[in-house]
Coordinates of C-alpha atoms and ligand atoms in Angstrom, one line a residue:
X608 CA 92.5 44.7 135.2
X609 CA 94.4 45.6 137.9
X610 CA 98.3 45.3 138.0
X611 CA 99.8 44.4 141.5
X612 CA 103.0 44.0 143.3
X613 CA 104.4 42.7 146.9
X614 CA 106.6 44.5 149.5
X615 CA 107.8 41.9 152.0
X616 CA 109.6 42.2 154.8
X617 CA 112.7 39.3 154.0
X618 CA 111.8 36.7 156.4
X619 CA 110.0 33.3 156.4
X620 CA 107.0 34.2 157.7
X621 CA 106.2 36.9 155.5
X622 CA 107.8 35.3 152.5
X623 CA 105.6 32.5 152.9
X624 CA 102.6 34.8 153.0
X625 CA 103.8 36.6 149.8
X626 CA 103.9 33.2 147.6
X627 CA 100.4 33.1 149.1
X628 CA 98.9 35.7 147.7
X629 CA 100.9 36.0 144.3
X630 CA 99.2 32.8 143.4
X631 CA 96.0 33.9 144.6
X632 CA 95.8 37.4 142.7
X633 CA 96.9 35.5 139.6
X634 CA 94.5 33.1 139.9
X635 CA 91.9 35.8 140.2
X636 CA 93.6 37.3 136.2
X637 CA 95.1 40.2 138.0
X638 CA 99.2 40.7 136.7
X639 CA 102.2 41.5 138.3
X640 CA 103.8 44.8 137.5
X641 CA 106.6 46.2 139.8
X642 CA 107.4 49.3 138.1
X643 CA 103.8 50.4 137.5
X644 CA 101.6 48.9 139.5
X645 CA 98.4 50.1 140.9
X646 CA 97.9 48.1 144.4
X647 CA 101.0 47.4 146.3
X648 CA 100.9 44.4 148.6
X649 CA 102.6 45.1 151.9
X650 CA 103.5 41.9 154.2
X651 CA 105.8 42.5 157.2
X652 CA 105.5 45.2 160.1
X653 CA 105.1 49.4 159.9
X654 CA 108.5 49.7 159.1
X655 CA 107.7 48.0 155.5
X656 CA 104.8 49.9 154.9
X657 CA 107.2 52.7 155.0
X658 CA 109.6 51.2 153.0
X659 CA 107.3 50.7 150.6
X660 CA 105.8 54.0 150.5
X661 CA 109.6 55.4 149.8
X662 CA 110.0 52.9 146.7
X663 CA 106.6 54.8 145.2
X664 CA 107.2 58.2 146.3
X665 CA 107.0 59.0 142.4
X666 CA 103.8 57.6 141.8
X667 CA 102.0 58.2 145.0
X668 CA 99.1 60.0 142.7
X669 CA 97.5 56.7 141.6
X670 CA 98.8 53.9 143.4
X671 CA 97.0 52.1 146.5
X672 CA 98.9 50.7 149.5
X673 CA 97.5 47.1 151.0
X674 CA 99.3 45.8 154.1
X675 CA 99.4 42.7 156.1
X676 CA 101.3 42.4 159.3
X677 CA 103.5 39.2 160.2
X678 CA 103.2 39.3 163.8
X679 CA 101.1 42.0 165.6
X680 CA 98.9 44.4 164.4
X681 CA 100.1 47.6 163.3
X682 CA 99.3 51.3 163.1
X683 CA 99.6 50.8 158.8
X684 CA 98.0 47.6 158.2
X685 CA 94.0 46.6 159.5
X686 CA 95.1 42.3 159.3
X687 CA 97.8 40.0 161.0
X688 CA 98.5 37.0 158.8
X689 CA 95.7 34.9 160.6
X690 CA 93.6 37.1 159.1
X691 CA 94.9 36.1 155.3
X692 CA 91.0 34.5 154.1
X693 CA 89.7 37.8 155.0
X694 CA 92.5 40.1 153.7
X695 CA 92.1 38.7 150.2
X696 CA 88.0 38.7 149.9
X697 CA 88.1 42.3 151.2
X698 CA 90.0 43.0 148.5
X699 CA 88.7 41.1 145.4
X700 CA 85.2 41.5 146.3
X701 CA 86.3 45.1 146.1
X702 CA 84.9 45.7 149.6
X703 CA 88.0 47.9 150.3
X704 CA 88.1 51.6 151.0
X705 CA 90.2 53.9 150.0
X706 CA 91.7 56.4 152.7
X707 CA 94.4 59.0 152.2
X708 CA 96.6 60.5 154.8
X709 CA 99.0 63.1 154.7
X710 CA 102.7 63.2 154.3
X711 CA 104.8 65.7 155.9
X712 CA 107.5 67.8 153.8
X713 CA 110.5 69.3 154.4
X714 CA 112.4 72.3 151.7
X715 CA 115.4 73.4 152.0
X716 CA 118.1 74.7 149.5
X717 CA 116.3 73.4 146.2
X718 CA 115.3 70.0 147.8
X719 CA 112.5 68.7 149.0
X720 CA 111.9 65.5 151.2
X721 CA 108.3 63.4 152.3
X722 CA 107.8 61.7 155.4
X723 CA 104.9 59.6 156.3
X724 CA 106.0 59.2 160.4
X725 CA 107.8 61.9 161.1
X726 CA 110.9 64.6 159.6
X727 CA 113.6 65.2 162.8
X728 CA 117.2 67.3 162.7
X729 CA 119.5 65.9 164.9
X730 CA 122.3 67.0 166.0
X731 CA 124.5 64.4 168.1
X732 CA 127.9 65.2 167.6
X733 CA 127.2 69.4 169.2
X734 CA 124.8 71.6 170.9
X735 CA 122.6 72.4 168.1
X736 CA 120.9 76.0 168.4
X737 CA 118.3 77.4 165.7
X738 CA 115.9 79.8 165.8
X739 CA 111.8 78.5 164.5
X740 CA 109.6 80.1 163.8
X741 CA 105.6 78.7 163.4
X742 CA 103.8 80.4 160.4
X743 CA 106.1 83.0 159.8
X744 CA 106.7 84.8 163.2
X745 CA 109.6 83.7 165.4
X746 CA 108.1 81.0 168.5
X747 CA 111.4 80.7 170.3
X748 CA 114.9 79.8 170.3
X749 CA 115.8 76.2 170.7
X750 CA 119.1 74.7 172.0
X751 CA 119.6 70.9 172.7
X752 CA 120.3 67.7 170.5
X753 CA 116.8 68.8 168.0
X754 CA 113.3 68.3 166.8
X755 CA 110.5 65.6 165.7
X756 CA 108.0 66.9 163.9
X757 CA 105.9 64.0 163.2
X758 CA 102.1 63.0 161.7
X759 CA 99.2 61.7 163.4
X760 CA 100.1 58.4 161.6
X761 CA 104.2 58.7 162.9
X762 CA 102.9 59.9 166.4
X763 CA 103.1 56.5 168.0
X764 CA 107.2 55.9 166.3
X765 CA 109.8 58.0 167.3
X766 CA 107.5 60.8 168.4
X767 CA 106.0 59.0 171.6
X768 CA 109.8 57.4 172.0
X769 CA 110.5 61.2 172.5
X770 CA 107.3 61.5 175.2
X771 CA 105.2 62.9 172.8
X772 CA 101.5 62.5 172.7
X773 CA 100.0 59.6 170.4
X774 CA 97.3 61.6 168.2
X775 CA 94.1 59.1 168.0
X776 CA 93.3 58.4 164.5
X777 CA 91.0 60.9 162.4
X778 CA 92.7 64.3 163.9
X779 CA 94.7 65.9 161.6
X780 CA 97.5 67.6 163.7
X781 CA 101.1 67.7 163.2
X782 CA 103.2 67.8 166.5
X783 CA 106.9 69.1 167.3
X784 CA 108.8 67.4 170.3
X785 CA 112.1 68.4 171.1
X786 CA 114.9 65.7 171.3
X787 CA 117.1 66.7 174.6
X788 CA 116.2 70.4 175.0
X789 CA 118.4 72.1 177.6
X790 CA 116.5 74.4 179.5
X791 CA 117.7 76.0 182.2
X792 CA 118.1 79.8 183.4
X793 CA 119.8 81.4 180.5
X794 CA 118.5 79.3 177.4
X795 CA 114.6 77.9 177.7
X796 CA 112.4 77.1 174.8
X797 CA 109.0 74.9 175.1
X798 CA 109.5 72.3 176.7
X799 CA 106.7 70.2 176.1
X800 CA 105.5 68.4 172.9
X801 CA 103.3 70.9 170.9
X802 CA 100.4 70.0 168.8
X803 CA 99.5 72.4 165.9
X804 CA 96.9 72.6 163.4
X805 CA 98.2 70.8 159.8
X806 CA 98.2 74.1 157.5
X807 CA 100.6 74.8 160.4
X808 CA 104.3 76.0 158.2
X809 CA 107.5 75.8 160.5
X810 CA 110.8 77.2 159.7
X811 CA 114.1 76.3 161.6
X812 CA 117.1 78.6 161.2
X813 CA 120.5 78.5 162.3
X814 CA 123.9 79.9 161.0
X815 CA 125.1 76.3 160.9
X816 CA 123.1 73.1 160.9
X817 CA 127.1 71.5 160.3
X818 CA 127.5 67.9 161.8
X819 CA 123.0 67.9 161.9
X820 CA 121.5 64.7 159.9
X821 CA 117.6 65.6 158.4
X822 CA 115.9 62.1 159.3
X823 CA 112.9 61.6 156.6
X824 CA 111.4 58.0 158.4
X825 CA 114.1 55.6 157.8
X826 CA 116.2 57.6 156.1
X827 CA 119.2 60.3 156.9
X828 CA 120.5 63.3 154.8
X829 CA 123.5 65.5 156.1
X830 CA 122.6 69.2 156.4
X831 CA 125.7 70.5 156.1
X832 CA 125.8 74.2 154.8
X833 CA 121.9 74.3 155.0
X834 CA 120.8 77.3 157.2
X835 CA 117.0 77.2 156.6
X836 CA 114.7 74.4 157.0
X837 CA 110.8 74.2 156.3
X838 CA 108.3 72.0 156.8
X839 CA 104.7 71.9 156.4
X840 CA 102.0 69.2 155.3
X841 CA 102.3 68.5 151.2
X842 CA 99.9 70.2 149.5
X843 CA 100.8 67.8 146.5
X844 CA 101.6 64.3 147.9
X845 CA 99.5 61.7 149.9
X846 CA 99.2 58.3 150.7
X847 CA 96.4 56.2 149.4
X848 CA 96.1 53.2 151.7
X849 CA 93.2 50.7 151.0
X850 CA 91.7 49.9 154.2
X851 CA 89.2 46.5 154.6
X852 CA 87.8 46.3 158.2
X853 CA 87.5 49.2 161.0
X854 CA 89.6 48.2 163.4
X855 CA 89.2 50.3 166.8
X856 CA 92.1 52.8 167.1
X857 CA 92.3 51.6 171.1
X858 CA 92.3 48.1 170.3
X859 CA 95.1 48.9 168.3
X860 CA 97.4 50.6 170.7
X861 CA 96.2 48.0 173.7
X862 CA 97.4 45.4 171.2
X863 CA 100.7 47.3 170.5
X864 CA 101.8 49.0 173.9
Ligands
NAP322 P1 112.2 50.1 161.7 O1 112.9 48.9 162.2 O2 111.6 50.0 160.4 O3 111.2 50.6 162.8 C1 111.5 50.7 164.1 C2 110.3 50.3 164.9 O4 109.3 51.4 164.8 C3 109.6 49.0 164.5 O5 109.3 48.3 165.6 C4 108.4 49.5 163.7 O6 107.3 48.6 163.7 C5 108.0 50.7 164.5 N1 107.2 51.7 163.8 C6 107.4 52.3 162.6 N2 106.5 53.2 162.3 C7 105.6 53.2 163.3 C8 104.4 53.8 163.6 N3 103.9 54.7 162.8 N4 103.8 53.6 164.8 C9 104.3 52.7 165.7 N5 105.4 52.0 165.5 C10 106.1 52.2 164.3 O7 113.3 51.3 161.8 P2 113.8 52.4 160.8 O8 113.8 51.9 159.4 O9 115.1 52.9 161.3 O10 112.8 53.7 161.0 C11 111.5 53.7 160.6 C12 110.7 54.4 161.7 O11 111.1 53.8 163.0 C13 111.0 55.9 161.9 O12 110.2 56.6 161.1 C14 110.9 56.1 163.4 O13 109.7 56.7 163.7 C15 111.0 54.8 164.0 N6 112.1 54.7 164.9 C16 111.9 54.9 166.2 C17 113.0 55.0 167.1 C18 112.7 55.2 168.5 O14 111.6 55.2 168.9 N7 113.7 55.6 169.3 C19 114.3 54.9 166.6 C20 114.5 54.6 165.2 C21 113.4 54.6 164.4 P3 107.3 47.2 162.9 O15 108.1 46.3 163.8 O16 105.9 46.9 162.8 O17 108.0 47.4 161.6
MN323 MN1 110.4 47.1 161.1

């Protein structure tokens, strides 16, 4: 038997739909675990799905993500709350699938962080410069406010915010957008947004990355006295994500932008 739990967004609406399908997984046997559950329910928007994600980093290896969007659809979840009947047969007539994507990791010092959207340095407070360097060789020298570096999943969040490309579902890229590059005579690196292949390993180095936060999704980490920064795809953590119904990748960004 399957142990479940719910990640809600905390309004009405998706409270409501949570006390929903509580009763209807119990009255199909199936028990409520929090701690170690194998299916986590996700009601709200992509910004839960995240959330949730975060609260099972550790135990990412077995457990399945199921999410329900309050509102309009979303790049994480395949059902609004309309769709409810259909979100709940899908899944006890065990017509779901499971699909795993990648998360993006970034090491420095002896930690390690996972991203689902997208891993950014930023540096508001001064001009941050660092050198990076794309599978070991040195690309260029950036100077400006920082970098995105986000997944195909994250490429429609901050990343296309930033004027980056939105990478259709099934390509597995990683892409690197700058955040206010200053370009001029002197100082010019990229430019554009730059879409690599997914073994692709960056390195960003700088005497000091002082006053520069590392932003993993929704959260922040100060860098102070870090010098060197990688990131790369995880060769040991992805996401699970139980999907019921194909729903066209246009259809989804027509319904969202
Ligand atoms: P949040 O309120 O949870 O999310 C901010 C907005 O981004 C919400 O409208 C959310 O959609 C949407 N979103 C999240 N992931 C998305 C995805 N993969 N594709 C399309 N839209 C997505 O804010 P947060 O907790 O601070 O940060 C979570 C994420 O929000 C970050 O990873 C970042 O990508 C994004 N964000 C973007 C900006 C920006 O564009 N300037 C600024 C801050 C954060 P829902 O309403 O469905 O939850
Ligand atoms: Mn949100």
């Amino acid at each position: 038997m399957k142990k479940f739990t719910i990640c809600n967004r905390p309004d009405e609406q998706s409270l409501a739909l949570a006390d929903v399908i509580r009763i209807s997984l119990n009255e199909a046997g199936q028990m409520e675990n929090e701690k170690q559950p194998d299916v986590v329910f996700v009601i709200g928007g992509d910004g839960t799905f995240i959330y949730a994600v975060h609260k099972y980093m550790d135990q990412l290896d077995h457990v399945q993500f199921y999410g329900i969007h309050t509102g309009t659809l979303g790049f994480y979840t395949d059902y609004r709350d309309c769709d409810l009947e259909e979100f709940m047969t899908a899944y006890l007539t065990g017509e779901c699938t499971e699909i795993t994507y990648p998360l993006l990791e970034a090491v420095f010092d002896d930690k390690k962080e996972l991203a689902i959207n997208e891993i950014r340095i930023e540096n508001a407070a001064r001009t941050q410069y660092m050198k990076i360097y794309v599978n070991g060789r040195k690309f260029e020298e950036f100077r400006g406010t920082g970098i995105c570096v986000c997944t195909q999943l994250g490429s429609t969040a901050y990343n296309r915010s930033l004027g980056g490309a939105v990478i259709q579902e099934g390509l597995r890229f990683i892409e690197m957008t700058e955040i206010s590059g200053i370009h001029h005579i002197k100082y010019r690196s990229l430019g554009s947004p730059i879409v690599m292949c997914e073994n692709t390993r960056l390195a960003f180095v700088s005497d000091s990355f002082d006053g520069a936060l590392l932003g993993v999704d929704s959260d922040v980490i100060e860098l102070n006295g870090v010098s060197r920064i990688e990131m790369h795809i995880s060769s040991t953590h992805k996401v699970r994500m139980l999907r019921g119904r194909n729903v066209n990748y246009f259809d989804r960004l027509k319904s969202l932008f």
